C-alpha cells in the first residue's frame, strides 16, 4: 500500500462516516500570529475550538501539512540523527465539533487500524488518562482489545492548547514492533514498554477529547460542547503498513533518498555519517518545496529565515557527501514526483520552486567555502588553546558575513566536540540591531483600539449602506498612538470615532470607505483615507486634518465618496455571483478562502486543487454575466446563524459570526452570509470580466476580475492592443493570430538554421585554434578565446577539441555582449591531476563571476568581458607555474 493510497484510504473511511473532507491548510497559518507555521492538524480548526468560529459542518477529516521547526515543537536538531524525527510531515486527522465523542472516536480508530489496515491486534496497546474511566471502559466495550493492554498515564494522556483554554484527556494507540526494534538494548537497566522511551513501542494515533476549559487560575470547567481532535502521522503509519523499519524507508521519503544516492554516489545504509546527511536532505527537501509552494521566500527574518536555514543546512550536508555543485533543485524534482498526485500545486509551481532553490543555493555556494575555511581555522585555534567554545563574535561573523545560520555553525561544531557561545552571539546580534535602529522613531499603533475602547458605552452605530451623508458627534480622537481630546490642527493624522457613521468599515474583504468629515460652517475639514473597525463596537475614520481643528465633542457632517462606494458595491456583489458560479462549474467543494473588494477590482480566493483552465474559466465568466443580464433582485434579511446555514447560506472565510447574521440573496442563484454593501439588482453590475486565475497556496486558487466601468475599460484596452498588433502584421484583426503563428514558425526555422551554422563554425574554428595549444609540464594545454558562439556552441567546440587533443586541458572563453563565459574541459586520463571545477573557480573571479563544476567539465559566467583575455592567459600560469 503506497503513501498516497494510505492517505486517500483514511479520508475515504471518514467520508463514508459523514465527515467533510477538508483540504490541508497552507503551512503559513491564517490569522494566527502566535505561530510561525502550522505544526498540527488542529491549527486550522483552532477558532472553532475557542468558540470564535462556526463551520457549516460538525464532522471533518483532513491530511494536514505540518512543519515543526520553532517554539515548543522544534525537531530540527534531531532530524537526520535518528530515523523518526522530521521537520515536514503530514498529519491525518478526524474531528468532531460538538457531534460525536469518545465512543465513536475509539470504535472507528480500532476499526480502521485492525479491520481495514489489518494491523495485528496482539501488537496494539491503548492508553488513557488516569482519571478517564469512561475511555478505559469504552476500549473494552466497543473494541476487542485485550483489557490488559489498556494502560493509564497522567501527563502523557492530557492535551492542552496552551496554559489556558480548551483542553482534555487523550487516548493513544501504540504498537509493539518487537524486541529487535528496541534502540536501548545496550542498557541492561532498560525495560521495553509503552511510553518507556524506546523505539520498540511507538505511538500511532492520538485521540484527544476536548471537554474542559482551563482558566488563568488553573481551574478546569466543563465545556458546553465537547469536541474530538485526532492526529496520526502519515509517514509513521506508512512505514508500518509497508513493513519497512523506519519512516525514511517508506515510499514517501525513500524515492527522494534514492535520487540523492544517484546524485552523490553514496548508498543509504552503508555509512552512519552518510545516512545522516541523506536523511537531512530528504526531509529538508520536502519542507523547502512546500514552504515555497505556500508563498514563503528566503529572507533574513521570520518565516523566510527558517526557509533559508533549511536550504543552507541541506546544502552543507550535500558538501559532506562531496557534492560541489548545486543539487537541491534536483531534490525538488524528486519531491514533486513523490507528492505531486496528492498536492498538484507543487507540480504547477515546480518551475518557480526550482528557480528559488537554485538562486539561494548558488548565492550560499559563493560564501560557503570561505565560511568553512574560517570556521576550520577557529576550530583549530580553539583546540590548540584547549577551549571547547567558539566565541559568539566569530559565530556572529559567520552569520553576518558568510550567511551561516547559528544552528548550522552549531551542527558543524558538534561534530568536532565543540559548542558556540550563544549568549555572545545574541549580544553581537543585539549590538547590530541597535546600530540599525539608530534614531528611528515609531509609535505603537496597536495601542489605539485598547485606549479608545476603554470609556464605558463607547460605540459607533452604522446607519446603513444606502445612506451617504450623516451628522454625528466626535466621541474620541487618537493621534500618534495616543488618545487626545484635541484640538488637532491642520496636517495632523488622526483616528476619529463618532457616535454614528454612514462610512463602511473594512470587513468581509471589502475595503473601508473614504470621504470627508466637516463642521457645518466648513471651517474644519478632515479627509478620511480609510475606515476600520478597531474594536467590536468601535469604528475609526482614519485620515488627515486638511483645514481647521477638531476636538472631542465637535459635531461633524460626514460624506462618503459615493463613486468609490458604488464601484466597491458592484465588485462586492460580483464576488457572490463568482462564488456561486465556481461551485456550479467546479463542484460543491469550492469554498471562499479570502477576498479583496476595492473600487477598482475584485480578488476571490477559493478552495480548489487544480488550475481552472481557459474553458471552465470562460464558462464561469459567462454564467456571471448571464445572472447580471437577468437583473436578479438583491435583498438582505436577518436570521439566526443556525437558520442561515440550514437554509443553505454560504459562510465567508475568516469572518466571525454572532448568533444573528445578515443573509444576502441574489434571486435564487446565490445565498451568502454578508454584512457588506451590495447593488439593488444584479443588472447594476453591468459587465464582468475575468483578468486571471492562479494558485496562491496549497489547495487555494485566486480569481481576479473587474466589473462595470473597469470591465469596459479592460475590453477597450484589449481591443486597442489587438488593433495595434493587426496594424503591425498588416492585416485585419481576425487574421492576427494566424499571421503571428506564421511569423513564429519562421523564427523557429531561422533559429534552427543559425544553430546549424554555429555548429559548422565551431567545427571550422576547432582546426584554427589548435595552433594555440602549448605543452606545459608535459601536458597539452589550450586556452583561447572564441567569439561568435553561444553557450551550446562553446560546449560543443570544447568537446571537439578534447577529442582532437586526446590528452590535455581545454579552457575556452567568449564574450556575449556585456557577459563573459569561461569553460574548462579535462580529458579523462588527466582527471586525477586536474579538476575542471577548480580551474574555473580560480579563473572566474577575474571576469567578475563565479562558478564551478565536475572534475571533467565546468563553466562560469562573469560581468566583465574586458578581462577575458587576462583570464585565459592566467590559465597557462595556473596550469604551468608561469610556463609559456
PDB file of C-alpha atoms in Angstrom, residues 490-641:
ATOM      1  CA  UNK A 490      -4.111  71.048  10.031  1.00  0.00           C
ATOM      2  CA  UNK A 491      -1.725  68.286   8.992  1.00  0.00           C
ATOM      3  CA  UNK A 492      -2.493  66.021  11.966  1.00  0.00           C
ATOM      4  CA  UNK A 493      -3.014  62.335  11.202  1.00  0.00           C
ATOM      5  CA  UNK A 494      -5.972  61.227  13.309  1.00  0.00           C
ATOM      6  CA  UNK A 495      -8.449  58.430  14.034  1.00  0.00           C
ATOM      7  CA  UNK A 496     -11.897  59.955  14.572  1.00  0.00           C
ATOM      8  CA  UNK A 497     -14.528  57.930  16.431  1.00  0.00           C
ATOM      9  CA  UNK A 498     -18.133  59.145  16.167  1.00  0.00           C
ATOM     10  CA  UNK A 499     -21.410  58.000  17.689  1.00  0.00           C
ATOM     11  CA  UNK A 500     -22.879  57.137  14.280  1.00  0.00           C
ATOM     12  CA  UNK A 501     -21.489  56.819  10.761  1.00  0.00           C
ATOM     13  CA  UNK A 502     -22.509  56.209   7.149  1.00  0.00           C
ATOM     14  CA  UNK A 503     -18.914  55.043   6.449  1.00  0.00           C
ATOM     15  CA  UNK A 504     -18.500  51.298   5.866  1.00  0.00           C
ATOM     16  CA  UNK A 505     -15.647  49.832   7.948  1.00  0.00           C
ATOM     17  CA  UNK A 506     -13.474  47.251   6.185  1.00  0.00           C
ATOM     18  CA  UNK A 507     -14.980  43.792   6.572  1.00  0.00           C
ATOM     19  CA  UNK A 508     -15.628  40.651   4.547  1.00  0.00           C
ATOM     20  CA  UNK A 509     -12.859  41.621   2.144  1.00  0.00           C
ATOM     21  CA  UNK A 510     -14.481  44.957   1.207  1.00  0.00           C
ATOM     22  CA  UNK A 511     -12.200  47.917   1.830  1.00  0.00           C
ATOM     23  CA  UNK A 512     -13.301  50.754   4.101  1.00  0.00           C
ATOM     24  CA  UNK A 513     -14.952  53.906   2.758  1.00  0.00           C
ATOM     25  CA  UNK A 514     -13.197  57.192   2.077  1.00  0.00           C
ATOM     26  CA  UNK A 515     -14.690  60.659   2.178  1.00  0.00           C
ATOM     27  CA  UNK A 516     -14.850  63.869   4.257  1.00  0.00           C
ATOM     28  CA  UNK A 517     -15.766  64.985   7.789  1.00  0.00           C
ATOM     29  CA  UNK A 518     -16.626  68.685   8.090  1.00  0.00           C
ATOM     30  CA  UNK A 519     -18.077  71.142  10.573  1.00  0.00           C
ATOM     31  CA  UNK A 520     -21.290  72.862   9.456  1.00  0.00           C
ATOM     32  CA  UNK A 521     -19.506  76.138   8.771  1.00  0.00           C
ATOM     33  CA  UNK A 522     -16.805  74.394   6.743  1.00  0.00           C
ATOM     34  CA  UNK A 523     -14.060  75.743   9.000  1.00  0.00           C
ATOM     35  CA  UNK A 524     -12.784  72.224   9.757  1.00  0.00           C
ATOM     36  CA  UNK A 525     -12.270  69.600   7.065  1.00  0.00           C
ATOM     37  CA  UNK A 526     -10.847  66.091   7.612  1.00  0.00           C
ATOM     38  CA  UNK A 527     -10.096  63.842   4.644  1.00  0.00           C
ATOM     39  CA  UNK A 528     -10.939  60.216   5.532  1.00  0.00           C
ATOM     40  CA  UNK A 529      -8.487  57.856   3.821  1.00  0.00           C
ATOM     41  CA  UNK A 530      -9.713  54.601   5.384  1.00  0.00           C
ATOM     42  CA  UNK A 531     -12.369  53.282   7.742  1.00  0.00           C
ATOM     43  CA  UNK A 532     -11.574  50.436  10.147  1.00  0.00           C
ATOM     44  CA  UNK A 533     -13.384  48.610  12.934  1.00  0.00           C
ATOM     45  CA  UNK A 534     -10.771  48.781  15.697  1.00  0.00           C
ATOM     46  CA  UNK A 535     -12.894  47.133  18.392  1.00  0.00           C
ATOM     47  CA  UNK A 536     -16.111  45.093  18.171  1.00  0.00           C
ATOM     48  CA  UNK A 537     -18.295  48.213  18.520  1.00  0.00           C
ATOM     49  CA  UNK A 538     -15.841  50.977  17.579  1.00  0.00           C
ATOM     50  CA  UNK A 539     -15.281  52.397  14.083  1.00  0.00           C
ATOM     51  CA  UNK A 540     -12.320  54.696  13.360  1.00  0.00           C
ATOM     52  CA  UNK A 541     -12.288  57.148  10.463  1.00  0.00           C
ATOM     53  CA  UNK A 542      -8.582  57.359   9.654  1.00  0.00           C
ATOM     54  CA  UNK A 543      -7.454  60.484   7.912  1.00  0.00           C
ATOM     55  CA  UNK A 544      -5.724  63.868   7.909  1.00  0.00           C
ATOM     56  CA  UNK A 545      -6.947  67.257   9.124  1.00  0.00           C
ATOM     57  CA  UNK A 546      -6.771  69.377   5.978  1.00  0.00           C
ATOM     58  CA  UNK A 547      -8.240  72.574   7.417  1.00  0.00           C
ATOM     59  CA  UNK A 548      -9.131  73.986  10.845  1.00  0.00           C
ATOM     60  CA  UNK A 549      -9.008  71.855  14.001  1.00  0.00           C
ATOM     61  CA  UNK A 550     -11.037  69.041  15.579  1.00  0.00           C
ATOM     62  CA  UNK A 551     -11.816  68.239  19.233  1.00  0.00           C
ATOM     63  CA  UNK A 552     -13.841  65.661  21.147  1.00  0.00           C
ATOM     64  CA  UNK A 553     -17.460  66.834  21.316  1.00  0.00           C
ATOM     65  CA  UNK A 554     -17.468  68.523  17.888  1.00  0.00           C
ATOM     66  CA  UNK A 555     -20.374  67.738  15.590  1.00  0.00           C
ATOM     67  CA  UNK A 556     -19.291  66.778  12.085  1.00  0.00           C
ATOM     68  CA  UNK A 557     -21.056  66.330   8.789  1.00  0.00           C
ATOM     69  CA  UNK A 558     -19.939  63.032   7.271  1.00  0.00           C
ATOM     70  CA  UNK A 559     -19.869  62.491   3.484  1.00  0.00           C
ATOM     71  CA  UNK A 560     -18.649  59.284   1.871  1.00  0.00           C
ATOM     72  CA  UNK A 561     -17.010  59.155  -1.568  1.00  0.00           C
ATOM     73  CA  UNK A 562     -20.137  57.976  -3.368  1.00  0.00           C
ATOM     74  CA  UNK A 563     -18.474  56.995  -6.655  1.00  0.00           C
ATOM     75  CA  UNK A 564     -15.906  54.880  -4.786  1.00  0.00           C
ATOM     76  CA  UNK A 565     -18.587  53.218  -2.643  1.00  0.00           C
ATOM     77  CA  UNK A 566     -20.690  52.400  -5.729  1.00  0.00           C
ATOM     78  CA  UNK A 567     -17.735  50.874  -7.549  1.00  0.00           C
ATOM     79  CA  UNK A 568     -16.924  48.735  -4.492  1.00  0.00           C
ATOM     80  CA  UNK A 569     -20.608  47.769  -4.248  1.00  0.00           C
ATOM     81  CA  UNK A 570     -20.513  46.383  -7.802  1.00  0.00           C
ATOM     82  CA  UNK A 571     -17.401  44.341  -7.136  1.00  0.00           C
ATOM     83  CA  UNK A 572     -18.671  43.010  -3.801  1.00  0.00           C
ATOM     84  CA  UNK A 573     -21.938  41.809  -5.316  1.00  0.00           C
ATOM     85  CA  UNK A 574     -19.966  40.237  -8.159  1.00  0.00           C
ATOM     86  CA  UNK A 575     -17.962  38.123  -5.672  1.00  0.00           C
ATOM     87  CA  UNK A 576     -21.214  36.464  -4.581  1.00  0.00           C
ATOM     88  CA  UNK A 577     -22.061  35.611  -8.194  1.00  0.00           C
ATOM     89  CA  UNK A 578     -18.491  34.349  -8.730  1.00  0.00           C
ATOM     90  CA  UNK A 579     -18.717  32.094  -5.660  1.00  0.00           C
ATOM     91  CA  UNK A 580     -21.982  30.569  -6.867  1.00  0.00           C
ATOM     92  CA  UNK A 581     -20.664  30.129 -10.431  1.00  0.00           C
ATOM     93  CA  UNK A 582     -17.467  28.443  -9.204  1.00  0.00           C
ATOM     94  CA  UNK A 583     -19.451  25.945  -7.135  1.00  0.00           C
ATOM     95  CA  UNK A 584     -21.723  25.159 -10.070  1.00  0.00           C
ATOM     96  CA  UNK A 585     -18.836  24.774 -12.507  1.00  0.00           C
ATOM     97  CA  UNK A 586     -16.190  23.075 -10.335  1.00  0.00           C
ATOM     98  CA  UNK A 587     -18.190  21.376  -7.586  1.00  0.00           C
ATOM     99  CA  UNK A 588     -19.543  21.929  -4.055  1.00  0.00           C
ATOM    100  CA  UNK A 589     -16.053  21.546  -2.534  1.00  0.00           C
ATOM    101  CA  UNK A 590     -15.350  25.131  -3.574  1.00  0.00           C
ATOM    102  CA  UNK A 591     -15.369  27.455  -0.565  1.00  0.00           C
ATOM    103  CA  UNK A 592     -14.303  31.036  -0.212  1.00  0.00           C
ATOM    104  CA  UNK A 593     -10.803  31.255   1.261  1.00  0.00           C
ATOM    105  CA  UNK A 594     -10.429  35.026   1.260  1.00  0.00           C
ATOM    106  CA  UNK A 595     -11.310  38.069  -0.810  1.00  0.00           C
ATOM    107  CA  UNK A 596     -10.415  41.665  -1.524  1.00  0.00           C
ATOM    108  CA  UNK A 597     -13.045  44.081  -2.812  1.00  0.00           C
ATOM    109  CA  UNK A 598     -11.838  47.505  -3.910  1.00  0.00           C
ATOM    110  CA  UNK A 599     -13.468  50.068  -6.201  1.00  0.00           C
ATOM    111  CA  UNK A 600     -11.009  49.116  -8.948  1.00  0.00           C
ATOM    112  CA  UNK A 601     -11.154  45.309  -8.877  1.00  0.00           C
ATOM    113  CA  UNK A 602     -12.134  42.173  -7.002  1.00  0.00           C
ATOM    114  CA  UNK A 603      -9.989  39.277  -5.893  1.00  0.00           C
ATOM    115  CA  UNK A 604     -11.587  35.994  -4.840  1.00  0.00           C
ATOM    116  CA  UNK A 605      -9.639  33.115  -3.234  1.00  0.00           C
ATOM    117  CA  UNK A 606     -11.279  29.702  -3.198  1.00  0.00           C
ATOM    118  CA  UNK A 607     -10.520  26.105  -2.260  1.00  0.00           C
ATOM    119  CA  UNK A 608      -9.592  24.068  -5.333  1.00  0.00           C
ATOM    120  CA  UNK A 609      -6.542  21.936  -6.006  1.00  0.00           C
ATOM    121  CA  UNK A 610      -6.045  22.383  -9.763  1.00  0.00           C
ATOM    122  CA  UNK A 611      -5.853  25.231 -12.275  1.00  0.00           C
ATOM    123  CA  UNK A 612      -9.327  26.049 -13.537  1.00  0.00           C
ATOM    124  CA  UNK A 613      -8.358  26.177 -17.205  1.00  0.00           C
ATOM    125  CA  UNK A 614      -9.412  28.512 -20.003  1.00  0.00           C
ATOM    126  CA  UNK A 615     -12.565  26.566 -20.915  1.00  0.00           C
ATOM    127  CA  UNK A 616     -14.140  26.390 -17.423  1.00  0.00           C
ATOM    128  CA  UNK A 617     -12.973  29.950 -16.704  1.00  0.00           C
ATOM    129  CA  UNK A 618     -14.861  31.165 -19.752  1.00  0.00           C
ATOM    130  CA  UNK A 619     -17.950  29.247 -18.605  1.00  0.00           C
ATOM    131  CA  UNK A 620     -17.729  30.906 -15.179  1.00  0.00           C
ATOM    132  CA  UNK A 621     -17.471  34.365 -16.764  1.00  0.00           C
ATOM    133  CA  UNK A 622     -20.445  33.574 -18.986  1.00  0.00           C
ATOM    134  CA  UNK A 623     -22.520  32.366 -16.003  1.00  0.00           C
ATOM    135  CA  UNK A 624     -21.835  35.542 -14.033  1.00  0.00           C
ATOM    136  CA  UNK A 625     -22.711  37.785 -16.987  1.00  0.00           C
ATOM    137  CA  UNK A 626     -25.862  35.739 -17.578  1.00  0.00           C
ATOM    138  CA  UNK A 627     -27.005  36.470 -13.999  1.00  0.00           C
ATOM    139  CA  UNK A 628     -26.135  40.141 -14.469  1.00  0.00           C
ATOM    140  CA  UNK A 629     -28.300  40.297 -17.599  1.00  0.00           C
ATOM    141  CA  UNK A 630     -31.102  38.500 -15.712  1.00  0.00           C
ATOM    142  CA  UNK A 631     -31.196  41.576 -13.416  1.00  0.00           C
ATOM    143  CA  UNK A 632     -31.946  39.494 -10.305  1.00  0.00           C
ATOM    144  CA  UNK A 633     -33.301  41.243  -7.240  1.00  0.00           C
ATOM    145  CA  UNK A 634     -30.810  41.557  -4.371  1.00  0.00           C
ATOM    146  CA  UNK A 635     -32.137  41.654  -0.823  1.00  0.00           C
ATOM    147  CA  UNK A 636     -30.912  41.036   2.720  1.00  0.00           C
ATOM    148  CA  UNK A 637     -32.616  39.525   5.754  1.00  0.00           C
ATOM    149  CA  UNK A 638     -31.553  38.898   9.328  1.00  0.00           C
ATOM    150  CA  UNK A 639     -31.865  35.479  10.985  1.00  0.00           C
ATOM    151  CA  UNK A 640     -30.047  33.207  13.405  1.00  0.00           C
ATOM    152  CA  UNK A 641     -26.765  31.672  12.286  1.00  0.00           C
TER     153      UNK A 641
END
